[in-house]
Coordinates of C-alpha atoms in Angstrom, one line a residue:
M68 CA 36.5 -16.3 29.3
T69 CA 34.4 -18.2 26.7
T70 CA 34.9 -17.9 23.0
P71 CA 32.0 -17.6 20.6
P72 CA 31.1 -20.4 18.4
E73 CA 33.2 -20.6 15.2
G74 CA 32.1 -18.2 12.6
R75 CA 30.4 -15.8 15.0
R76 CA 31.8 -12.5 15.9
N77 CA 30.9 -10.6 19.1
S78 CA 32.2 -7.1 18.3
S79 CA 32.8 -4.9 15.3
T80 CA 35.9 -5.5 13.5
A81 CA 37.6 -3.9 10.5
S82 CA 35.9 -6.5 8.4
G83 CA 32.4 -5.3 9.4
P84 CA 29.7 -5.3 12.1
D85 CA 29.2 -8.1 14.6
E86 CA 26.6 -10.8 14.2
A87 CA 24.3 -9.3 16.8
A88 CA 24.2 -6.0 14.8
I89 CA 23.5 -7.9 11.6
E90 CA 20.7 -9.9 13.2
A91 CA 19.1 -6.8 14.7
A92 CA 19.3 -5.1 11.2
E93 CA 17.8 -8.2 9.5
E94 CA 15.0 -8.3 12.1
Q95 CA 14.1 -4.7 11.6
L96 CA 14.4 -5.0 7.8
S97 CA 12.1 -8.0 7.7
L98 CA 9.6 -6.1 9.8
L99 CA 9.9 -3.1 7.5
W100 CA 9.3 -5.2 4.4
R101 CA 6.2 -6.9 5.9
R102 CA 4.8 -3.5 6.9
S103 CA 5.7 -2.1 3.5
R104 CA 3.9 -4.9 1.7
A105 CA 0.8 -4.3 3.8
A106 CA 1.0 -0.6 3.0
S107 CA 1.4 -1.3 -0.7
Y108 CA -1.6 -3.5 -0.6
Q109 CA -3.7 -0.7 1.0
F110 CA -2.4 2.0 -1.4
A111 CA -3.1 -0.3 -4.4
R112 CA -6.7 -0.6 -3.1
T113 CA -7.1 3.2 -3.1
V114 CA -6.5 3.1 -6.8
H115 CA -8.9 0.3 -7.5
P116 CA -10.4 -2.4 -5.2
D117 CA -9.0 -5.3 -7.3
L118 CA -5.5 -3.8 -7.9
E119 CA -2.6 -5.9 -6.8
P120 CA 0.5 -4.3 -5.3
A121 CA 2.6 -5.5 -8.3
A122 CA 0.3 -3.6 -10.7
Y123 CA 0.5 -0.5 -8.5
G124 CA 4.2 -0.7 -8.8
L125 CA 3.9 -0.7 -12.6
L126 CA 1.8 2.4 -12.4
A127 CA 4.4 4.1 -10.2
I128 CA 7.1 3.3 -12.7
L129 CA 5.1 4.6 -15.6
F130 CA 4.3 7.7 -13.6
N131 CA 7.9 8.4 -12.7
D132 CA 9.7 7.2 -15.8
G133 CA 7.1 7.8 -18.5
P134 CA 5.8 5.4 -21.3
M135 CA 7.8 2.3 -22.0
R136 CA 7.7 -1.0 -23.8
L137 CA 6.3 -4.0 -22.0
T138 CA 9.7 -5.7 -22.2
D139 CA 11.4 -2.7 -20.6
L140 CA 8.8 -2.5 -17.9
A141 CA 9.4 -6.2 -17.1
A142 CA 13.2 -5.7 -17.0
N143 CA 12.7 -2.6 -14.8
I144 CA 11.2 -4.7 -12.1
G145 CA 13.0 -7.9 -12.8
V146 CA 10.1 -10.2 -13.6
G147 CA 9.1 -12.1 -16.7
K148 CA 7.1 -10.5 -19.5
P149 CA 4.1 -12.8 -19.1
S150 CA 3.6 -11.6 -15.5
V151 CA 3.8 -7.9 -16.5
S152 CA 1.6 -8.6 -19.5
R153 CA -1.2 -9.9 -17.3
Q154 CA -0.9 -6.9 -15.0
I155 CA -1.0 -4.5 -17.9
A156 CA -4.0 -6.2 -19.4
F157 CA -5.9 -5.6 -16.1
L158 CA -4.7 -2.0 -15.9
E159 CA -5.8 -1.4 -19.5
K160 CA -9.2 -3.0 -18.7
I161 CA -9.8 -0.6 -15.8
G162 CA -8.7 2.4 -17.8
L163 CA -5.4 3.2 -16.1
V164 CA -3.1 2.5 -19.0
R165 CA -3.3 2.4 -22.8
K166 CA -1.1 0.9 -25.5
Q167 CA 0.2 2.9 -28.4
D168 CA 2.4 1.9 -31.3
D169 CA 6.0 2.7 -30.6
P170 CA 7.1 5.5 -33.0
Q171 CA 10.6 4.0 -33.1
D172 CA 9.4 0.5 -34.1
G173 CA 5.9 0.0 -35.4
R174 CA 5.9 -3.7 -34.4
A175 CA 6.2 -2.7 -30.7
Q176 CA 3.9 -0.9 -28.4
M177 CA 4.5 1.6 -25.7
I178 CA 2.5 1.5 -22.4
H179 CA 1.2 4.9 -21.4
L180 CA -0.7 6.0 -18.3
T181 CA -4.2 7.4 -19.1
D182 CA -5.3 10.7 -17.6
K183 CA -7.3 8.6 -15.1
G184 CA -4.1 6.6 -14.3
Q185 CA -2.1 9.7 -13.8
E186 CA -4.7 11.2 -11.4
Q187 CA -5.0 7.9 -9.5
I188 CA -1.3 7.3 -9.0
K189 CA -0.6 10.9 -8.2
A190 CA -3.3 10.9 -5.5
S191 CA -2.0 7.7 -4.1
Q192 CA 1.6 8.9 -4.0
N193 CA 0.5 12.1 -2.3
A194 CA -1.2 10.0 0.3
R195 CA 2.0 7.8 0.7
K196 CA 4.1 11.0 1.1
K197 CA 1.7 12.4 3.7
A198 CA 1.8 9.1 5.7
L199 CA 5.6 9.2 5.7
D200 CA 5.6 12.9 6.6
D201 CA 3.3 12.1 9.5
R202 CA 5.6 9.3 10.7
L203 CA 8.7 11.4 10.5
S204 CA 7.3 14.8 11.6
S205 CA 8.7 14.4 15.1
W206 CA 12.2 13.5 13.9
P207 CA 14.9 16.1 13.7
S208 CA 15.9 17.0 10.1
S209 CA 19.4 15.6 10.7
D210 CA 17.9 12.2 11.6
V211 CA 15.7 12.2 8.5
R212 CA 18.7 13.1 6.3
E213 CA 20.8 10.3 8.0
F214 CA 18.0 7.8 7.5
A215 CA 17.8 8.7 3.8
R216 CA 21.5 8.4 3.5
L217 CA 21.6 5.0 5.1
L218 CA 18.7 3.8 3.0
R219 CA 20.4 5.0 -0.2
K220 CA 23.6 3.3 0.8
F221 CA 21.8 0.0 1.5
S222 CA 19.9 0.3 -1.8
E223 CA 23.2 0.8 -3.7
E224 CA 24.6 -2.3 -2.0
I225 CA 21.6 -4.3 -3.2
D226 CA 22.0 -2.9 -6.7
E227 CA 25.7 -3.9 -6.8
S228 CA 25.0 -7.5 -5.8

């Protein structure tokens, strides 16, 4: 009987899954991220031909969470204010967002979606939902619920690290 190289586990233990399971999960997660980035690029282009996926993400945050300050928007996605400022300037230029004075602090501004921005992001999100519905339509509901549960669990692990 051969023993695995030091540091490698071949079977699940009380301390967690074996290395082969982790490698398989990592491979599938990498594939999912690549496909997700490609899909985000395509969905961003449905909003505007020059829209970057990062700016699309900002629109989605504003759609879901409502108006916010630039600094809060940057903190929400974990990037620097200059990067978000550049994206917001582009979104403002193409009429998807507008800045308004913050009623709480006249020195600050709140970023709002325009009516056009709301319409564009809602249509895009509906298309994303339909694409997901199409991909999961043959799955039993129990599998979809389990998939959602596992994704939530994984997301929570990421948030805690």
